Amino acid sequence: MNISEPDISSRLISSESLRQKLPTIFLDSMVVDLQFNINVISQNVLDFLEFTNEELAGKSINYLSREEDIAQLLQKALSAGYFEERQIGFYTKSNRLITIGISGFYLGLISDINGRIILKIRNIDEVQLINQQLQQKKAELDKFIYRAAHDLRGPLATMQGLLNLLRIREDNSELDRILQLLDAHAQKLDERLYHMVYLAQSDDEDNAPENSINFNVFETLLRKVIEQNAFVDFLEFHYSAPRENLKGVNEVLLKSLLTNLLLYLLSLPKSKLNNQIFFRLLVEQGELSITIGAHGFSVEDAMRKAMRQEEFIYTDMIHYPRLLNFFAAQKIAWKLNARMNVHFLSPEKQRISISIPVMDVQQMGLL
């Protein structure tokens, strides 16, 4: 009885299939043939190499390493069928040398059936940069915790001292005064703790449902915020956007963003006359653009410098409690993938510009 050889044609992987499927299956990868000629590279690797697949397809892997014979090195390493990560140097399209962690294995149990090798690529320089940034953030957080602890210990130490005075008092003649001081410092402690908790939780609604937005409701809310917190001489809302049924923006986060920015403005020292706030809302090209103008609200130079930072520094919250709501708004803007800029036109005049991407342009109902 003759047994025919199995047909393996259905198991072979075509070059076209490689180009279409493997970049999404094997992230952080480069697919090469048995001669270490490049077939296809996953997009995240192409991004830091600054090449396209078309530019590298068919080229030897040595093209990226210039003078070093990486192909021969990896061929020896693959004698066991795979090799663990080792570091090599690759040149980017802009001629920048980066350190790469590379490991590899044959695609399939028998290399000569598929004739492909998977190389896992890791940008060591990028990892080191991320670790460095994490260390910087940790140092900043440690600094904040240290300063915050000292800031909180002030009213706490005063309260403990007042309690000791209560214990050793000879009569009750000063009891009312001591209780007033205790209450005042307890309120200070509570206020500072509230600021810390408020900032930490300012963006905890990021998973809220994205309902359609009614700006008439928003306007009523913001007018009420002003009524409850301060008096302004002039308030105006101008719309170049649908007042109702705007979709594609997180309603809860947007409401929190605008409320915090308004509370920030209302917390600033005001001139005696002509305090003005205006809102401009515009929808175009898949973005909701909001401009908030304020006149008659003064911001000191040190606060302006803190606000110009790309990222808020936690310790600034202690130094400038008036910026609490601004920093909270900044966090919320990041959650909305929004761009937010503050322009100081004069010591008492500023303009806040916000651009928020509208996720579902098809349902926007533009005017």
CSV table of N, CA and C in Angstrom, one decimal, residues 203-274:
chain,number,residue,atom,x,y,z
A,203,ASP,N,-10.8,63.7,38.2
A,203,ASP,CA,-11.0,63.1,36.9
A,203,ASP,C,-11.5,61.6,37.1
A,204,ASP,N,-12.2,61.3,38.2
A,204,ASP,CA,-12.6,60.0,38.4
A,204,ASP,C,-13.9,59.6,37.7
A,205,GLU,N,-14.4,60.5,36.9
A,205,GLU,CA,-15.6,60.2,36.1
A,205,GLU,C,-15.3,59.9,34.7
A,206,ASP,N,-14.1,59.4,34.4
A,206,ASP,CA,-13.7,59.3,33.0
A,206,ASP,C,-14.4,58.2,32.3
A,207,ASN,N,-15.1,57.3,33.0
A,207,ASN,CA,-15.8,56.2,32.4
A,207,ASN,C,-17.3,56.5,32.3
A,208,ALA,N,-17.7,57.7,32.6
A,208,ALA,CA,-19.1,58.1,32.6
A,208,ALA,C,-19.6,58.0,31.2
A,209,PRO,N,-20.9,57.7,31.0
A,209,PRO,CA,-21.5,57.5,29.7
A,209,PRO,C,-21.4,58.9,28.9
A,210,GLU,N,-21.2,58.8,27.6
A,210,GLU,CA,-21.1,60.0,26.8
A,210,GLU,C,-22.5,60.3,26.2
A,211,ASN,N,-23.3,61.0,27.1
A,211,ASN,CA,-24.7,61.4,26.6
A,211,ASN,C,-24.6,62.6,25.7
A,212,SER,N,-25.7,62.9,25.0
A,212,SER,CA,-25.7,64.1,24.2
A,212,SER,C,-25.7,65.3,25.1
A,213,ILE,N,-25.0,66.3,24.6
A,213,ILE,CA,-24.8,67.5,25.5
A,213,ILE,C,-25.8,68.6,25.1
A,214,ASN,N,-26.4,69.2,26.1
A,214,ASN,CA,-27.3,70.3,26.0
A,214,ASN,C,-26.7,71.5,26.6
A,215,PHE,N,-26.2,72.4,25.8
A,215,PHE,CA,-25.5,73.6,26.3
A,215,PHE,C,-26.4,74.6,27.0
A,216,ASN,N,-27.7,74.5,26.8
A,216,ASN,CA,-28.6,75.3,27.6
A,216,ASN,C,-28.5,74.9,29.1
A,217,VAL,N,-28.4,73.6,29.3
A,217,VAL,CA,-28.3,73.1,30.7
A,217,VAL,C,-27.0,73.5,31.3
A,218,PHE,N,-25.9,73.4,30.4
A,218,PHE,CA,-24.6,73.9,30.9
A,218,PHE,C,-24.6,75.3,31.3
A,219,GLU,N,-25.2,76.2,30.4
A,219,GLU,CA,-25.2,77.6,30.7
A,219,GLU,C,-25.9,77.9,32.0
A,220,THR,N,-27.0,77.2,32.3
A,220,THR,CA,-27.8,77.4,33.5
A,220,THR,C,-26.9,77.0,34.7
A,221,LEU,N,-26.2,75.9,34.6
A,221,LEU,CA,-25.3,75.4,35.7
A,221,LEU,C,-24.2,76.4,35.9
A,222,LEU,N,-23.5,77.0,34.9
A,222,LEU,CA,-22.4,77.9,35.1
A,222,LEU,C,-22.9,79.2,35.7
A,223,ARG,N,-24.1,79.7,35.2
A,223,ARG,CA,-24.6,80.9,35.8
A,223,ARG,C,-24.9,80.7,37.3
A,224,LYS,N,-25.3,79.5,37.7
A,224,LYS,CA,-25.6,79.2,39.1
A,224,LYS,C,-24.3,79.2,39.9
A,225,VAL,N,-23.2,78.6,39.3
A,225,VAL,CA,-21.9,78.6,40.0
A,225,VAL,C,-21.5,80.0,40.3
A,226,ILE,N,-21.6,80.9,39.3
A,226,ILE,CA,-21.3,82.3,39.5
A,226,ILE,C,-22.1,83.0,40.6
A,227,GLU,N,-23.4,82.7,40.6
A,227,GLU,CA,-24.3,83.3,41.5
A,227,GLU,C,-24.0,82.8,43.0
A,228,GLN,N,-23.5,81.6,43.1
A,228,GLN,CA,-23.2,81.1,44.5
A,228,GLN,C,-21.8,81.5,45.0
A,229,ASN,N,-21.0,81.9,44.1
A,229,ASN,CA,-19.6,82.1,44.5
A,229,ASN,C,-19.1,83.6,44.4
A,230,ALA,N,-19.6,84.3,43.5
A,230,ALA,CA,-19.1,85.7,43.3
A,230,ALA,C,-20.1,86.5,42.4
A,231,PHE,N,-19.8,87.8,42.3
A,231,PHE,CA,-20.6,88.6,41.4
A,231,PHE,C,-19.7,89.1,40.3
A,232,VAL,N,-20.2,89.1,39.1
A,232,VAL,CA,-19.5,89.7,38.0
A,232,VAL,C,-20.4,90.7,37.3
A,233,ASP,N,-19.8,91.7,36.7
A,233,ASP,CA,-20.6,92.8,36.1
A,233,ASP,C,-21.1,92.4,34.7
A,234,PHE,N,-20.4,91.5,34.0
A,234,PHE,CA,-20.9,91.1,32.7
A,234,PHE,C,-20.6,89.6,32.4
A,235,LEU,N,-21.6,88.9,31.9
A,235,LEU,CA,-21.4,87.5,31.6
A,235,LEU,C,-22.1,87.2,30.3
A,236,GLU,N,-21.4,86.6,29.3
A,236,GLU,CA,-22.0,86.3,28.0
A,236,GLU,C,-21.6,84.9,27.5
A,237,PHE,N,-22.6,84.3,26.8
A,237,PHE,CA,-22.3,83.0,26.2
A,237,PHE,C,-22.7,83.2,24.7
A,238,HIS,N,-21.7,82.8,23.8
A,238,HIS,CA,-21.9,82.9,22.4
A,238,HIS,C,-21.7,81.5,21.8
A,239,TYR,N,-22.6,81.0,20.9
A,239,TYR,CA,-22.6,79.7,20.4
A,239,TYR,C,-22.4,79.7,18.9
A,240,SER,N,-21.4,79.0,18.4
A,240,SER,CA,-21.4,78.6,16.9
A,240,SER,C,-21.4,77.1,16.9
A,241,ALA,N,-22.2,76.5,17.8
A,241,ALA,CA,-22.3,75.1,17.9
A,241,ALA,C,-23.8,74.8,18.3
A,242,PRO,N,-24.2,73.6,18.0
A,242,PRO,CA,-25.6,73.2,18.4
A,242,PRO,C,-25.8,73.3,19.9
A,243,ARG,N,-26.8,74.0,20.3
A,243,ARG,CA,-27.1,74.1,21.7
A,243,ARG,C,-27.6,72.8,22.3
A,244,GLU,N,-28.1,71.9,21.5
A,244,GLU,CA,-28.6,70.6,22.0
A,244,GLU,C,-28.1,69.5,21.2
A,245,ASN,N,-28.1,68.3,21.8
A,245,ASN,CA,-27.8,67.0,21.1
A,245,ASN,C,-26.4,67.0,20.4
A,246,LEU,N,-25.4,67.6,21.0
A,246,LEU,CA,-24.0,67.4,20.6
A,246,LEU,C,-23.5,66.1,21.2
A,247,LYS,N,-23.0,65.2,20.3
A,247,LYS,CA,-22.5,63.9,20.7
A,247,LYS,C,-21.1,63.8,20.5
A,248,GLY,N,-20.4,62.8,21.2
A,248,GLY,CA,-19.0,62.5,20.9
A,248,GLY,C,-18.1,63.2,21.9
A,249,VAL,N,-18.6,63.8,23.0
A,249,VAL,CA,-17.8,64.4,24.1
A,249,VAL,C,-18.4,63.9,25.4
A,250,ASN,N,-17.5,63.5,26.3
A,250,ASN,CA,-18.0,63.0,27.6
A,250,ASN,C,-18.7,64.2,28.4
A,251,GLU,N,-20.0,64.1,28.6
A,251,GLU,CA,-20.7,65.1,29.2
A,251,GLU,C,-20.3,65.5,30.6
A,252,VAL,N,-20.0,64.4,31.4
A,252,VAL,CA,-19.7,64.6,32.8
A,252,VAL,C,-18.3,65.3,32.9
A,253,LEU,N,-17.3,64.9,32.1
A,253,LEU,CA,-16.0,65.5,32.2
A,253,LEU,C,-16.0,66.9,31.7
A,254,LEU,N,-16.8,67.2,30.6
A,254,LEU,CA,-16.9,68.5,30.1
A,254,LEU,C,-17.5,69.5,31.1
A,255,LYS,N,-18.6,69.0,31.8
A,255,LYS,CA,-19.2,69.8,32.8
A,255,LYS,C,-18.2,70.1,33.9
A,256,SER,N,-17.5,69.1,34.3
A,256,SER,CA,-16.5,69.3,35.4
A,256,SER,C,-15.4,70.2,35.0
A,257,LEU,N,-14.9,70.1,33.7
A,257,LEU,CA,-13.9,71.0,33.2
A,257,LEU,C,-14.3,72.4,33.2
A,258,LEU,N,-15.5,72.8,32.7
A,258,LEU,CA,-15.9,74.2,32.7
A,258,LEU,C,-16.2,74.7,34.1
A,259,THR,N,-16.7,73.9,34.9
A,259,THR,CA,-17.0,74.3,36.3
A,259,THR,C,-15.7,74.7,37.0
A,260,ASN,N,-14.7,73.8,36.9
A,260,ASN,CA,-13.4,74.0,37.6
A,260,ASN,C,-12.8,75.3,37.1
A,261,LEU,N,-12.8,75.5,35.7
A,261,LEU,CA,-12.2,76.7,35.2
A,261,LEU,C,-12.9,78.0,35.7
A,262,LEU,N,-14.2,77.9,35.8
A,262,LEU,CA,-15.0,79.0,36.3
A,262,LEU,C,-14.7,79.3,37.8
A,263,LEU,N,-14.6,78.2,38.6
A,263,LEU,CA,-14.3,78.4,40.0
A,263,LEU,C,-12.8,79.0,40.2
A,264,TYR,N,-11.9,78.6,39.3
A,264,TYR,CA,-10.6,79.1,39.3
A,264,TYR,C,-10.6,80.6,39.1
A,265,LEU,N,-11.4,81.1,38.1
A,265,LEU,CA,-11.5,82.5,37.8
A,265,LEU,C,-12.1,83.3,38.9
A,266,LEU,N,-13.2,82.7,39.5
A,266,LEU,CA,-13.9,83.4,40.6
A,266,LEU,C,-13.1,83.5,41.9
A,267,SER,N,-12.1,82.6,42.0
A,267,SER,CA,-11.2,82.6,43.2
A,267,SER,C,-10.2,83.7,43.2
A,268,LEU,N,-10.0,84.3,42.0
A,268,LEU,CA,-8.9,85.3,41.8
A,268,LEU,C,-9.3,86.7,42.4
A,269,PRO,N,-8.4,87.5,42.9
A,269,PRO,CA,-8.7,88.9,43.3
A,269,PRO,C,-9.3,89.6,42.1
A,270,LYS,N,-10.4,90.4,42.4
A,270,LYS,CA,-11.2,91.1,41.4
A,270,LYS,C,-11.0,92.6,41.5
A,271,SER,N,-11.0,93.3,40.4
A,271,SER,CA,-11.0,94.7,40.4
A,271,SER,C,-12.4,95.2,40.9
A,272,LYS,N,-12.5,96.4,41.3
A,272,LYS,CA,-13.8,96.9,41.9
A,272,LYS,C,-14.9,97.1,40.8
A,273,LEU,N,-14.4,97.3,39.6
A,273,LEU,CA,-15.4,97.6,38.5
A,273,LEU,C,-15.1,96.8,37.3
A,274,ASN,N,-16.1,96.5,36.5
A,274,ASN,CA,-16.0,95.9,35.2
A,274,ASN,C,-15.3,94.5,35.2
